[in-house]
Short mmCIF file of C-alpha atoms and ligand atoms in Angstrom, two decimals:
data_model
loop_
_atom_site.label_atom_id
_atom_site.label_comp_id
_atom_site.label_asym_id
_atom_site.label_seq_id
_atom_site.Cartn_x
_atom_site.Cartn_y
_atom_site.Cartn_z
CA UNK T 1 -0.08 -8.16 12.06
CA UNK T 2 1.43 -10.00 9.11
CA UNK T 3 4.69 -12.00 9.52
CA UNK T 4 7.69 -11.65 6.97
CA UNK T 5 6.93 -11.60 3.53
CA UNK T 6 3.23 -12.55 3.97
CA UNK T 7 0.51 -9.66 3.61
CA UNK T 8 -2.17 -9.53 6.17
CA UNK T 9 -4.71 -9.37 2.97
CA UNK T 10 -4.54 -8.74 -0.33
CA UNK T 11 -6.46 -6.29 -3.17
CA UNK T 12 -6.89 -5.76 -6.45
CA UNK T 13 -6.08 -2.16 -5.72
CA UNK T 14 -6.54 0.60 -3.50
CA UNK T 15 -9.44 1.66 -5.02
CA UNK T 16 -10.96 -2.03 -4.13
CA UNK T 17 -9.91 -2.45 -0.41
CA UNK T 18 -13.15 -2.21 1.91
CA UNK T 19 -12.20 0.61 3.76
CA UNK T 20 -15.26 0.45 6.29
CA UNK T 21 -13.82 -3.08 7.19
CA UNK T 22 -10.30 -1.93 7.88
CA UNK T 23 -12.10 0.96 9.74
CA UNK T 24 -13.80 -1.49 11.93
CA UNK T 25 -10.64 -3.67 12.64
CA UNK T 26 -9.83 -0.54 14.46
CA UNK T 27 -7.44 0.71 11.72
CA UNK T 28 -6.83 4.76 12.11
CA UNK T 29 -3.60 5.40 10.34
CA UNK T 30 -2.76 4.48 6.50
CA UNK T 31 0.92 4.64 5.65
CA UNK T 32 0.43 4.37 1.67
CA UNK T 33 2.85 3.68 -0.79
CA UNK T 34 2.93 5.67 -3.61
CA UNK T 35 4.21 4.84 -7.12
CA UNK T 36 2.21 2.01 -9.12
CA UNK T 37 -0.08 2.10 -5.75
CA UNK T 38 -1.86 5.20 -5.72
CA UNK T 39 -0.95 6.15 -9.42
CA UNK T 40 1.60 4.99 -11.96
CA UNK T 41 5.35 5.19 -11.60
CA UNK T 42 6.50 9.06 -11.24
CA UNK T 43 2.78 9.94 -12.25
CA UNK T 44 0.73 12.96 -10.88
CA UNK T 45 -2.00 12.71 -8.84
CA UNK T 46 -5.54 12.04 -10.88
CA UNK T 47 -9.27 12.59 -10.72
CA UNK T 48 -9.40 8.92 -9.22
CA UNK T 49 -7.13 8.94 -6.25
CA UNK T 50 -8.48 12.22 -5.50
CA UNK T 51 -11.62 11.11 -4.77
CA UNK T 52 -10.51 8.03 -3.26
CA UNK T 53 -8.35 10.06 -0.76
CA UNK T 54 -11.38 12.37 -0.03
CA UNK T 55 -13.41 9.05 0.90
CA UNK T 56 -10.47 7.76 3.03
CA UNK T 57 -10.33 11.00 4.93
CA UNK T 58 -14.22 11.34 5.37
CA UNK T 59 -13.97 7.78 6.82
CA UNK T 60 -11.97 9.40 9.89
CA UNK T 61 -8.37 7.71 8.50
CA UNK T 62 -5.10 9.39 8.81
CA UNK T 63 -2.93 9.21 5.99
CA UNK T 64 0.98 9.45 5.28
CA UNK T 65 2.80 8.64 1.93
CA UNK T 66 5.68 6.53 2.72
CA UNK T 67 7.94 6.21 -0.41
CA UNK T 68 11.43 5.10 -1.78
CA UNK T 69 11.35 7.77 -4.47
CA UNK T 70 12.93 10.66 -4.03
CA UNK T 71 12.22 14.04 -1.76
CA UNK T 72 10.97 15.87 -4.76
CA UNK T 73 8.47 13.23 -6.26
CA UNK T 74 6.97 12.89 -3.05
CA UNK T 75 6.79 16.63 -2.24
CA UNK T 76 5.21 17.33 -5.37
CA UNK T 77 2.88 14.47 -4.80
CA UNK T 78 1.84 15.10 -1.41
CA UNK T 79 2.15 19.29 -1.54
CA UNK T 80 -0.67 19.36 -4.43
CA UNK T 81 -2.82 17.36 -2.66
CA UNK T 82 -1.95 18.51 1.63
CA UNK T 83 -0.56 14.98 2.33
CA UNK T 84 2.07 14.27 4.56
CA UNK T 85 4.92 12.43 3.24
CA UNK T 86 8.01 10.20 4.03
CA UNK T 87 10.48 10.34 1.23
CA UNK T 88 13.81 8.24 0.41
CA UNK T 89 12.15 6.07 3.22
CA UNK T 90 14.50 3.11 2.84
CA UNK T 91 11.66 0.63 2.75
CA UNK T 92 12.03 -2.48 4.10
CA UNK T 93 13.75 -0.29 7.16
CA UNK T 94 11.43 0.38 9.81
CA UNK T 95 12.34 3.77 10.08
CA UNK T 96 10.35 5.63 7.75
CA UNK T 97 7.27 3.85 8.67
CA UNK T 98 8.10 5.22 12.56
CA UNK T 99 8.36 8.45 11.05
CA UNK T 100 4.77 8.62 9.41
CA UNK T 101 3.15 7.02 12.22
CA UNK T 102 5.12 9.71 14.76
CA UNK T 103 3.56 12.57 12.40
CA UNK T 104 0.26 10.76 12.57
CA UNK T 105 0.15 9.96 16.11
CA UNK T 106 -0.76 6.38 15.65
CA UNK T 107 0.71 3.04 17.00
CA UNK T 108 1.79 0.78 14.51
CA UNK T 109 -1.07 -1.62 15.97
CA UNK T 110 -3.59 0.62 14.67
CA UNK T 111 -2.56 1.72 11.11
CA UNK T 112 -2.17 -0.37 8.04
CA UNK T 113 0.37 -0.36 5.35
CA UNK T 114 -0.88 -0.18 1.63
CA UNK T 115 1.65 -1.36 -1.18
CA UNK T 116 2.25 -3.10 -4.15
CA UNK T 117 5.85 -4.79 -3.10
CA UNK T 118 6.21 -7.54 -1.32
CA UNK T 119 9.99 -6.78 -0.72
CA UNK T 120 9.43 -2.83 0.64
CA UNK T 121 5.83 -2.44 1.50
CA UNK T 122 5.06 -5.86 2.66
CA UNK T 123 8.16 -6.66 4.71
CA UNK T 124 8.69 -3.22 5.74
CA UNK T 125 5.23 -2.93 6.83
CA UNK T 126 5.21 -6.13 8.82
CA UNK T 127 8.52 -5.13 10.76
CA UNK T 128 7.30 -2.17 11.77
CA UNK T 129 4.27 -3.72 13.35
CA UNK T 130 1.54 -2.53 11.04
CA UNK T 131 -1.17 -4.64 9.16
CA UNK T 132 -0.15 -5.11 5.94
CA UNK T 133 -2.26 -5.11 2.67
CA UNK T 134 -0.75 -5.85 -0.83
CA UNK T 135 -2.38 -4.54 -3.85
CA UNK T 136 -1.72 -5.00 -7.42
CA UNK T 137 0.60 -2.90 -9.57
CA UNK T 138 -1.50 -0.09 -11.47
CA UNK T 139 1.09 -0.15 -14.44
CA UNK T 140 4.07 -2.29 -15.95
CA UNK T 141 6.09 0.62 -16.46
CA UNK T 142 8.37 0.74 -13.63
CA UNK T 143 12.21 1.08 -12.07
CA UNK T 144 14.64 -1.42 -13.69
CA UNK T 145 15.31 -2.78 -10.21
CA UNK T 146 11.80 -3.14 -9.50
CA UNK T 147 10.90 -5.10 -12.47
CA UNK T 148 13.49 -7.44 -11.63
CA UNK T 149 12.53 -7.88 -8.15
CA UNK T 150 8.93 -8.46 -9.61
CA UNK T 151 9.75 -11.87 -11.03
CA UNK T 152 10.70 -13.17 -7.60
CA UNK T 153 7.46 -11.89 -6.05
CA UNK T 154 5.48 -13.44 -8.49
CA UNK T 155 7.13 -16.67 -7.56
CA UNK T 156 6.49 -16.38 -3.74
CA UNK T 157 2.68 -15.26 -4.39
CA UNK T 158 2.74 -18.41 -6.42
CA UNK T 159 4.10 -20.44 -3.56
CA UNK T 160 2.13 -18.32 -0.67
CA UNK T 161 -1.56 -18.99 -2.41
CA UNK T 162 -0.62 -22.88 -2.04
CA UNK T 163 0.81 -22.86 1.66
CA UNK T 164 -1.08 -20.04 3.15
CA UNK T 165 -3.02 -17.78 1.18
CA UNK T 166 -3.79 -14.19 2.37
CA UNK T 167 -7.56 -13.38 2.51
CA UNK T 168 -9.02 -10.65 0.35
CA UNK T 169 -9.28 -7.05 1.30
CA UNK T 170 -11.81 -6.30 -1.33
CA UNK T 171 -15.00 -4.62 -1.15
CA UNK T 172 -18.12 -7.16 -1.37
CA UNK T 173 -19.23 -6.17 -5.30
CA UNK T 174 -22.53 -4.17 -5.13
CA UNK T 175 -25.61 -6.19 -5.38
CA UNK T 176 -28.25 -5.19 -8.01
CA UNK T 177 -29.82 -2.59 -7.35
CA UNK T 178 -33.59 -3.65 -7.76
MG1 MG C 201 5.57 0.86 -5.17
#
Protein backbone atom coordinates (compact mmCIF):
# COMPACT_ATOMS: atom_id res chain seq x y z
CA UNK A 1 0.00 0.00 0.00
CA UNK A 2 1.13 3.54 -0.68
CA UNK A 3 2.11 5.91 2.07
CA UNK A 4 1.01 9.43 2.82
CA UNK A 5 0.76 11.49 -0.33
CA UNK A 6 2.47 8.96 -2.60
CA UNK A 7 0.19 6.92 -4.86
CA UNK A 8 1.12 3.28 -5.50
CA UNK A 9 0.64 3.83 -9.24
CA UNK A 10 -0.14 6.57 -11.70
CA UNK A 11 -2.15 6.36 -14.92
CA UNK A 12 -3.27 8.74 -17.64
CA UNK A 13 -6.96 8.11 -16.91
CA UNK A 14 -9.22 5.34 -15.67
CA UNK A 15 -9.59 4.29 -19.31
CA UNK A 16 -5.85 3.63 -19.53
CA UNK A 17 -5.58 1.54 -16.36
CA UNK A 18 -4.45 -2.04 -16.83
CA UNK A 19 -7.46 -3.62 -15.11
CA UNK A 20 -6.28 -7.18 -15.68
CA UNK A 21 -3.03 -6.35 -13.87
CA UNK A 22 -4.99 -4.96 -10.92
CA UNK A 23 -7.00 -8.16 -10.82
CA UNK A 24 -3.82 -10.27 -10.87
CA UNK A 25 -2.58 -8.30 -7.88
CA UNK A 26 -5.56 -9.63 -5.94
CA UNK A 27 -7.63 -6.45 -6.08
CA UNK A 28 -11.35 -7.28 -6.06
CA UNK A 29 -12.97 -3.96 -5.14
CA UNK A 30 -12.66 -0.45 -6.53
CA UNK A 31 -13.46 2.78 -4.70
CA UNK A 32 -13.79 5.34 -7.45
CA UNK A 33 -13.71 9.09 -7.17
CA UNK A 34 -16.39 10.72 -9.33
CA UNK A 35 -15.64 14.26 -10.51
CA UNK A 36 -12.79 14.60 -12.95
CA UNK A 37 -11.98 10.91 -12.52
CA UNK A 38 -14.95 9.20 -14.23
CA UNK A 39 -16.51 12.25 -15.91
CA UNK A 40 -15.93 16.00 -15.80
CA UNK A 41 -17.00 17.99 -12.78
CA UNK A 42 -20.78 17.68 -12.20
CA UNK A 43 -21.27 15.98 -15.56
CA UNK A 44 -23.68 13.07 -16.09
CA UNK A 45 -22.46 9.59 -17.12
CA UNK A 46 -21.42 9.35 -20.76
CA UNK A 47 -21.03 6.39 -23.11
CA UNK A 48 -17.33 6.08 -22.45
CA UNK A 49 -17.71 5.62 -18.72
CA UNK A 50 -20.66 3.26 -19.19
CA UNK A 51 -18.62 0.89 -21.30
CA UNK A 52 -15.62 1.18 -18.99
CA UNK A 53 -17.79 0.26 -15.99
CA UNK A 54 -19.19 -2.68 -17.94
CA UNK A 55 -15.64 -3.90 -18.60
CA UNK A 56 -14.81 -3.45 -14.91
CA UNK A 57 -17.83 -5.53 -13.88
CA UNK A 58 -16.97 -8.18 -16.42
CA UNK A 59 -13.55 -8.60 -14.83
CA UNK A 60 -15.28 -9.29 -11.52
CA UNK A 61 -14.55 -6.08 -9.64
CA UNK A 62 -17.07 -4.76 -7.16
CA UNK A 63 -17.40 -1.00 -7.43
CA UNK A 64 -18.44 1.93 -5.26
CA UNK A 65 -18.24 5.66 -5.87
CA UNK A 66 -16.65 7.57 -2.98
CA UNK A 67 -17.10 11.30 -3.50
CA UNK A 68 -16.86 14.49 -1.49
CA UNK A 69 -19.60 15.95 -3.68
CA UNK A 70 -23.23 16.28 -2.53
CA UNK A 71 -25.74 13.50 -1.95
CA UNK A 72 -27.83 14.81 -4.86
CA UNK A 73 -24.88 14.73 -7.28
CA UNK A 74 -23.72 11.25 -6.27
CA UNK A 75 -27.25 9.79 -6.22
CA UNK A 76 -28.04 11.17 -9.66
CA UNK A 77 -24.88 9.58 -11.10
CA UNK A 78 -25.06 6.27 -9.25
CA UNK A 79 -28.79 5.65 -9.65
CA UNK A 80 -28.50 5.97 -13.38
CA UNK A 81 -25.74 3.35 -13.48
CA UNK A 82 -26.91 1.14 -10.64
CA UNK A 83 -23.75 1.77 -8.62
CA UNK A 84 -23.17 1.97 -4.88
CA UNK A 85 -22.18 5.45 -3.78
CA UNK A 86 -20.89 7.23 -0.70
CA UNK A 87 -21.50 10.99 -0.90
CA UNK A 88 -20.11 13.77 1.28
CA UNK A 89 -17.31 11.32 2.08
CA UNK A 90 -15.01 13.91 3.70
CA UNK A 91 -11.93 12.45 2.00
CA UNK A 92 -9.11 12.31 3.10
CA UNK A 93 -10.94 10.96 6.15
CA UNK A 94 -11.14 7.19 6.25
CA UNK A 95 -14.83 6.88 7.12
CA UNK A 96 -16.14 7.16 3.55
CA UNK A 97 -13.79 4.45 2.27
CA UNK A 98 -14.67 2.23 5.22
CA UNK A 99 -18.35 2.60 4.47
CA UNK A 100 -17.79 1.75 0.83
CA UNK A 101 -15.72 -1.32 1.69
CA UNK A 102 -18.39 -2.45 4.11
CA UNK A 103 -21.01 -2.17 1.36
CA UNK A 104 -18.75 -4.13 -1.01
CA UNK A 105 -17.71 -6.67 1.61
CA UNK A 106 -14.03 -6.12 0.82
CA UNK A 107 -10.90 -5.86 2.93
CA UNK A 108 -8.82 -2.69 2.41
CA UNK A 109 -5.90 -4.84 1.25
CA UNK A 110 -8.02 -6.15 -1.66
CA UNK A 111 -9.30 -2.71 -2.64
CA UNK A 112 -7.96 0.00 -4.91
CA UNK A 113 -8.84 3.67 -4.60
CA UNK A 114 -8.71 5.48 -7.95
CA UNK A 115 -8.93 9.26 -8.13
CA UNK A 116 -7.51 12.45 -9.57
CA UNK A 117 -6.54 14.25 -6.37
CA UNK A 118 -3.63 13.68 -4.05
CA UNK A 119 -5.00 15.41 -0.96
CA UNK A 120 -8.30 13.56 -1.00
CA UNK A 121 -8.14 10.34 -3.02
CA UNK A 122 -4.51 9.30 -2.58
CA UNK A 123 -4.01 10.44 0.98
CA UNK A 124 -7.40 9.12 2.09
CA UNK A 125 -7.00 5.84 0.23
CA UNK A 126 -3.56 5.29 1.72
CA UNK A 127 -4.86 6.07 5.20
CA UNK A 128 -7.66 3.56 4.68
CA UNK A 129 -5.06 0.89 3.84
CA UNK A 130 -6.00 0.56 0.17
CA UNK A 131 -3.93 0.38 -3.01
CA UNK A 132 -3.98 3.83 -4.62
CA UNK A 133 -3.93 4.88 -8.26
CA UNK A 134 -3.69 8.55 -9.22
CA UNK A 135 -5.13 9.53 -12.61
CA UNK A 136 -4.92 12.87 -14.37
CA UNK A 137 -8.02 15.08 -14.07
CA UNK A 138 -10.32 14.75 -17.10
CA UNK A 139 -11.09 18.47 -17.33
CA UNK A 140 -9.69 21.73 -16.13
CA UNK A 141 -13.10 23.03 -15.07
CA UNK A 142 -13.53 22.51 -11.32
CA UNK A 143 -14.44 23.76 -7.90
CA UNK A 144 -12.44 26.83 -6.86
CA UNK A 145 -10.91 25.20 -3.75
CA UNK A 146 -9.75 22.33 -5.94
CA UNK A 147 -8.00 24.70 -8.32
CA UNK A 148 -5.93 26.09 -5.46
CA UNK A 149 -5.01 22.59 -4.31
CA UNK A 150 -3.90 21.69 -7.86
CA UNK A 151 -0.99 24.10 -7.75
CA UNK A 152 0.40 22.31 -4.71
CA UNK A 153 -0.29 18.93 -6.27
CA UNK A 154 1.74 19.79 -9.33
CA UNK A 155 4.68 20.82 -7.17
CA UNK A 156 4.44 17.64 -5.11
CA UNK A 157 4.29 15.47 -8.23
CA UNK A 158 7.36 17.17 -9.65
CA UNK A 159 9.21 16.48 -6.43
CA UNK A 160 7.96 12.90 -6.25
CA UNK A 161 9.12 12.26 -9.80
CA UNK A 162 12.62 13.15 -8.64
CA UNK A 163 12.78 11.34 -5.32
CA UNK A 164 10.56 8.26 -5.67
CA UNK A 165 8.47 8.08 -8.84
CA UNK A 166 5.40 5.81 -8.64
CA UNK A 167 5.24 3.17 -11.39
CA UNK A 168 2.75 3.49 -14.21
CA UNK A 169 -0.46 1.44 -14.24
CA UNK A 170 -1.19 2.20 -17.90
CA UNK A 171 -2.22 -0.68 -20.09
CA UNK A 172 0.57 -1.69 -22.45
CA UNK A 173 -0.05 -0.13 -25.85
CA UNK A 174 -1.61 -2.59 -28.28
CA UNK A 175 0.93 -4.03 -30.62
CA UNK A 176 0.39 -3.63 -34.36
CA UNK A 177 -2.10 -6.16 -35.64
CA UNK A 178 -0.42 -8.08 -38.31
MG1 LIG B 1 -11.98 14.28 -8.30
